[in-house]
Amino acid sequence: DSGVTQTPKHLITATGQRVTLRCSPRSGDLSVYWYQQSLDQGLQFLIQYYNGEERAKGNILERFSAQQFPDLHSELNLSSLELGDSALYFCASSVEAGELFFGEGSRLTVL
Amino acid sequence: GEDVEQSLFLSVREGDSSVINCTYTDSSSTYLYWYKQEPGAGLQLLTYIFSNMDMKQDQRLTVLLNKKDKHLSLRIADTQTGDSAIYFCAEILSGGYNKLIFGAGTRLAVHP
């Protein structure tokens, strides 16, 4: 158990819809990262937050947004969903930059 | 670019050594990492090496770093069926706020 909790574990929705993925980091970790894992793109860095502020941005689409709340949990919002958005979305938290602790992921299926 | 490259598949016999290779892009990366992803789970940090080292050994794991060629390898001695997983190489890109960039992952299959 990494200490990082992600909900929901599985989500099935239709194209054009919007979903929110939630992440609770390990106790005491201020940094939260979001990654997307798909078969054809591998593990793609989306965005990082540190203590409520956006710190680094990767290949995150404009249809996607994220935030980190004062209690340090984070949400990733995906809107106008397309078939290609089907993937496993991981949240990770850390104290130090390279030693990330990953949640078990949220598997999104867009039909 | 920000590409970390790995071969996608490796198949080994139980008891043999496995060598997983990776090339990275940022010569100023201070740390390089190996993560392991077991089926249905998130990634777990396996080991890491500081950029001023050539080799790091941790029980059955040996990490070799060739900074000149920007090549990193992970050797697993006496590979077991429980080692079957996807192994990701990762580097921290410097400049501004650090971010961890992963390779596509190497799927290791261990067969009897």
Short mmCIF file of C-alpha atoms in Angstrom, two decimals:
data_model
loop_
_atom_site.label_atom_id
_atom_site.label_comp_id
_atom_site.label_asym_id
_atom_site.label_seq_id
_atom_site.Cartn_x
_atom_site.Cartn_y
_atom_site.Cartn_z
CA ASP A 1 0.00 0.00 0.00
CA SER A 2 1.61 3.24 -1.19
CA GLY A 3 -0.59 5.47 0.95
CA VAL A 4 -1.97 7.24 -2.12
CA THR A 5 -5.68 6.73 -2.67
CA GLN A 6 -7.43 7.21 -5.99
CA THR A 7 -11.13 7.09 -6.73
CA PRO A 8 -12.92 5.78 -8.64
CA LYS A 9 -10.96 2.66 -9.59
CA HIS A 10 -13.01 2.13 -12.74
CA LEU A 11 -15.17 4.51 -14.71
CA ILE A 12 -17.12 3.94 -17.90
CA THR A 13 -18.66 6.89 -19.66
CA ALA A 14 -19.69 8.13 -23.09
CA THR A 15 -18.01 10.49 -25.52
CA GLY A 16 -18.69 14.15 -24.80
CA GLN A 17 -19.12 13.59 -21.08
CA ARG A 18 -17.12 15.01 -18.18
CA VAL A 19 -15.56 13.09 -15.29
CA THR A 20 -13.61 13.94 -12.17
CA LEU A 21 -10.87 11.74 -10.78
CA ARG A 22 -9.84 12.18 -7.18
CA CYS A 23 -6.55 11.64 -5.41
CA SER A 24 -5.56 11.71 -1.75
CA PRO A 25 -1.79 11.90 -1.35
CA ARG A 26 0.30 10.26 1.34
CA SER A 27 0.10 12.00 4.67
CA GLY A 28 2.56 14.89 4.68
CA ASP A 29 3.32 14.89 0.95
CA LEU A 30 2.85 18.33 -0.55
CA SER A 31 3.44 17.39 -4.19
CA VAL A 32 0.84 15.66 -6.32
CA TYR A 33 1.42 14.47 -9.88
CA TRP A 34 -0.97 13.19 -12.51
CA TYR A 35 0.06 10.73 -15.22
CA GLN A 36 -1.83 9.12 -18.05
CA GLN A 37 -0.94 5.58 -19.10
CA SER A 38 -2.19 4.25 -22.40
CA LEU A 39 -1.04 1.38 -24.58
CA ASP A 40 0.15 3.53 -27.45
CA GLN A 41 1.54 6.53 -25.53
CA GLY A 42 3.13 4.91 -22.50
CA LEU A 43 3.21 6.90 -19.26
CA GLN A 44 2.67 10.59 -19.95
CA PHE A 45 3.21 13.30 -17.38
CA LEU A 46 0.19 15.58 -17.20
CA ILE A 47 0.64 18.05 -14.38
CA GLN A 48 2.16 18.61 -10.95
CA TYR A 49 0.93 20.59 -7.97
CA TYR A 50 2.84 21.62 -4.90
CA ASN A 51 0.98 22.79 -1.82
CA GLY A 52 -1.96 24.00 -3.85
CA GLU A 53 -0.07 25.65 -6.67
CA GLU A 54 0.59 24.37 -10.17
CA ARG A 55 4.28 23.62 -10.46
CA ALA A 56 4.88 21.87 -13.77
CA LYS A 57 2.80 21.09 -16.80
CA GLY A 58 3.29 18.28 -19.26
CA ASN A 59 1.20 16.95 -22.12
CA ILE A 60 -2.12 17.95 -20.64
CA LEU A 61 -4.91 18.74 -23.08
CA GLU A 62 -6.90 21.93 -22.78
CA ARG A 63 -10.00 19.79 -22.15
CA PHE A 64 -8.33 18.56 -18.97
CA SER A 65 -7.80 20.55 -15.81
CA ALA A 66 -6.64 19.84 -12.31
CA GLN A 67 -6.42 21.46 -8.93
CA GLN A 68 -5.05 20.79 -5.50
CA PHE A 69 -7.14 21.79 -2.52
CA PRO A 70 -6.04 23.18 0.86
CA ASP A 71 -6.28 19.70 2.40
CA LEU A 72 -3.82 18.63 -0.36
CA HIS A 73 -6.13 16.25 -2.14
CA SER A 74 -6.28 16.76 -5.89
CA GLU A 75 -8.82 16.35 -8.64
CA LEU A 76 -8.30 15.83 -12.34
CA ASN A 77 -11.22 16.96 -14.48
CA LEU A 78 -11.60 15.53 -17.96
CA SER A 79 -14.24 17.08 -20.21
CA SER A 80 -15.60 16.61 -23.74
CA LEU A 81 -14.30 13.09 -23.54
CA GLU A 82 -13.11 11.30 -26.64
CA LEU A 83 -12.49 7.63 -27.30
CA GLY A 84 -8.75 8.30 -27.19
CA ASP A 85 -8.98 9.51 -23.61
CA SER A 86 -9.54 5.93 -22.48
CA ALA A 87 -6.55 5.17 -20.29
CA LEU A 88 -5.30 4.52 -16.81
CA TYR A 89 -4.83 7.76 -14.88
CA PHE A 90 -2.34 7.68 -12.06
CA CYS A 91 -1.85 10.07 -9.23
CA ALA A 92 1.41 10.12 -7.34
CA SER A 93 2.67 12.09 -4.38
CA SER A 94 6.12 12.81 -3.07
CA VAL A 95 8.31 14.69 -0.71
CA GLU A 96 11.30 14.64 -3.04
CA ALA A 97 11.18 15.11 -6.80
CA GLY A 98 12.10 11.64 -8.01
CA GLU A 99 10.74 9.34 -5.34
CA LEU A 100 7.10 9.18 -6.25
CA PHE A 101 4.48 7.05 -4.55
CA PHE A 102 1.77 6.00 -6.96
CA GLY A 103 -1.85 5.20 -6.38
CA GLU A 104 -3.43 2.18 -8.04
CA GLY A 105 -4.90 4.30 -10.79
CA SER A 106 -8.32 5.12 -12.17
CA ARG A 107 -9.20 3.21 -15.30
CA LEU A 108 -11.33 5.34 -17.61
CA THR A 109 -13.19 3.77 -20.49
CA VAL A 110 -14.90 6.09 -22.96
CA LEU A 111 -17.48 4.41 -25.19
CA GLY B 1 13.28 16.38 -26.68
CA GLU B 2 12.09 14.67 -23.55
CA ASP B 3 12.24 11.08 -24.75
CA VAL B 4 13.39 8.30 -22.50
CA GLU B 5 13.66 5.18 -24.63
CA GLN B 6 13.39 1.54 -23.66
CA SER B 7 12.84 -1.69 -25.50
CA LEU B 8 9.26 -2.86 -25.01
CA PHE B 9 9.63 -6.57 -24.26
CA LEU B 10 12.09 -8.95 -22.66
CA SER B 11 11.60 -12.65 -22.08
CA VAL B 12 13.94 -14.64 -19.86
CA ARG B 13 14.09 -18.07 -18.29
CA GLU B 14 13.67 -18.38 -14.56
CA GLY B 15 17.07 -18.32 -12.86
CA ASP B 16 18.78 -16.39 -15.66
CA SER B 17 19.83 -12.74 -15.47
CA SER B 18 17.68 -10.04 -17.02
CA VAL B 19 19.12 -6.84 -18.42
CA ILE B 20 16.78 -3.97 -19.18
CA ASN B 21 18.23 -1.03 -21.07
CA CYS B 22 17.29 2.62 -21.27
CA THR B 23 18.60 5.75 -22.97
CA TYR B 24 17.79 9.19 -21.63
CA THR B 25 18.14 12.68 -22.97
CA ASP B 26 19.09 15.18 -20.29
CA SER B 27 22.81 15.02 -19.57
CA SER B 28 22.29 17.19 -16.51
CA SER B 29 19.85 14.76 -14.85
CA THR B 30 21.00 14.36 -11.27
CA TYR B 31 19.16 11.15 -10.52
CA LEU B 32 17.92 8.31 -12.68
CA TYR B 33 15.28 5.90 -11.52
CA TRP B 34 13.88 2.45 -12.08
CA TYR B 35 10.23 1.85 -11.25
CA LYS B 36 8.35 -1.44 -11.33
CA GLN B 37 4.68 -1.90 -12.18
CA GLU B 38 3.07 -5.22 -11.32
CA PRO B 39 -0.20 -6.21 -12.99
CA GLY B 40 -3.14 -4.13 -11.79
CA ALA B 41 -0.99 -1.90 -9.62
CA GLY B 42 0.64 1.49 -9.66
CA LEU B 43 4.35 2.07 -10.11
CA GLN B 44 6.75 1.45 -7.26
CA LEU B 45 10.22 2.88 -6.95
CA LEU B 46 12.67 0.01 -7.32
CA THR B 47 16.01 1.74 -7.16
CA TYR B 48 17.81 4.88 -8.27
CA ILE B 49 21.31 6.04 -9.04
CA PHE B 50 22.95 9.38 -8.55
CA SER B 51 24.53 10.76 -11.69
CA ASN B 52 28.05 10.81 -10.27
CA MET B 53 27.96 7.04 -9.82
CA ASP B 54 28.73 4.37 -12.41
CA MET B 55 27.15 1.46 -10.62
CA LYS B 56 24.84 0.70 -7.76
CA GLN B 57 24.10 -2.74 -6.39
CA ASP B 58 21.16 -3.62 -4.20
CA GLN B 59 20.74 -7.35 -3.53
CA ARG B 60 19.75 -8.91 -6.89
CA LEU B 61 19.61 -5.55 -8.64
CA THR B 62 22.54 -3.85 -10.34
CA VAL B 63 22.20 -0.45 -11.98
CA LEU B 64 24.84 0.64 -14.48
CA LEU B 65 25.12 4.20 -15.71
CA ASN B 66 27.10 5.34 -18.75
CA LYS B 67 26.85 9.11 -18.71
CA LYS B 68 28.82 9.55 -21.92
CA ASP B 69 26.29 7.52 -23.87
CA LYS B 70 23.32 8.50 -21.63
CA HIS B 71 22.65 4.83 -21.14
CA LEU B 72 21.17 3.24 -18.05
CA SER B 73 20.66 -0.46 -17.43
CA LEU B 74 19.02 -2.60 -14.78
CA ARG B 75 20.29 -6.11 -14.23
CA ILE B 76 18.22 -8.56 -12.22
CA ALA B 77 20.18 -11.60 -11.13
CA ASP B 78 18.52 -14.99 -10.67
CA THR B 79 15.27 -13.74 -12.19
CA GLN B 80 12.14 -15.17 -10.59
CA THR B 81 8.55 -15.42 -11.80
CA GLY B 82 7.67 -12.73 -9.27
CA ASP B 83 9.90 -10.34 -11.20
CA SER B 84 7.45 -10.43 -14.12
CA ALA B 85 6.29 -6.83 -14.43
CA ILE B 86 6.78 -3.67 -16.44
CA TYR B 87 9.97 -1.79 -15.62
CA PHE B 88 10.17 1.95 -16.22
CA CYS B 89 13.27 4.03 -16.51
CA ALA B 90 12.85 7.68 -15.49
CA GLU B 91 14.89 10.85 -15.44
CA ILE B 92 14.37 14.20 -13.82
CA LEU B 93 14.52 17.03 -16.30
CA SER B 94 16.33 20.01 -14.90
CA GLY B 95 15.46 23.62 -15.53
CA GLY B 96 12.76 25.36 -13.61
CA TYR B 97 10.75 22.97 -11.51
CA ASN B 98 11.92 19.40 -11.85
CA LYS B 99 9.61 16.88 -13.46
CA LEU B 100 10.02 13.15 -13.73
CA ILE B 101 9.86 11.76 -17.26
CA PHE B 102 9.28 8.06 -17.80
CA GLY B 103 10.17 5.75 -20.61
CA ALA B 104 7.47 3.59 -22.21
CA GLY B 105 8.34 0.66 -19.97
CA THR B 106 9.83 -2.76 -20.65
CA ARG B 107 7.55 -5.73 -20.09
CA LEU B 108 9.59 -8.53 -18.52
CA ALA B 109 8.19 -12.02 -18.89
CA VAL B 110 9.82 -14.79 -16.87
CA HIS B 111 9.14 -18.33 -18.00
CA PRO B 112 10.08 -21.67 -16.43
#
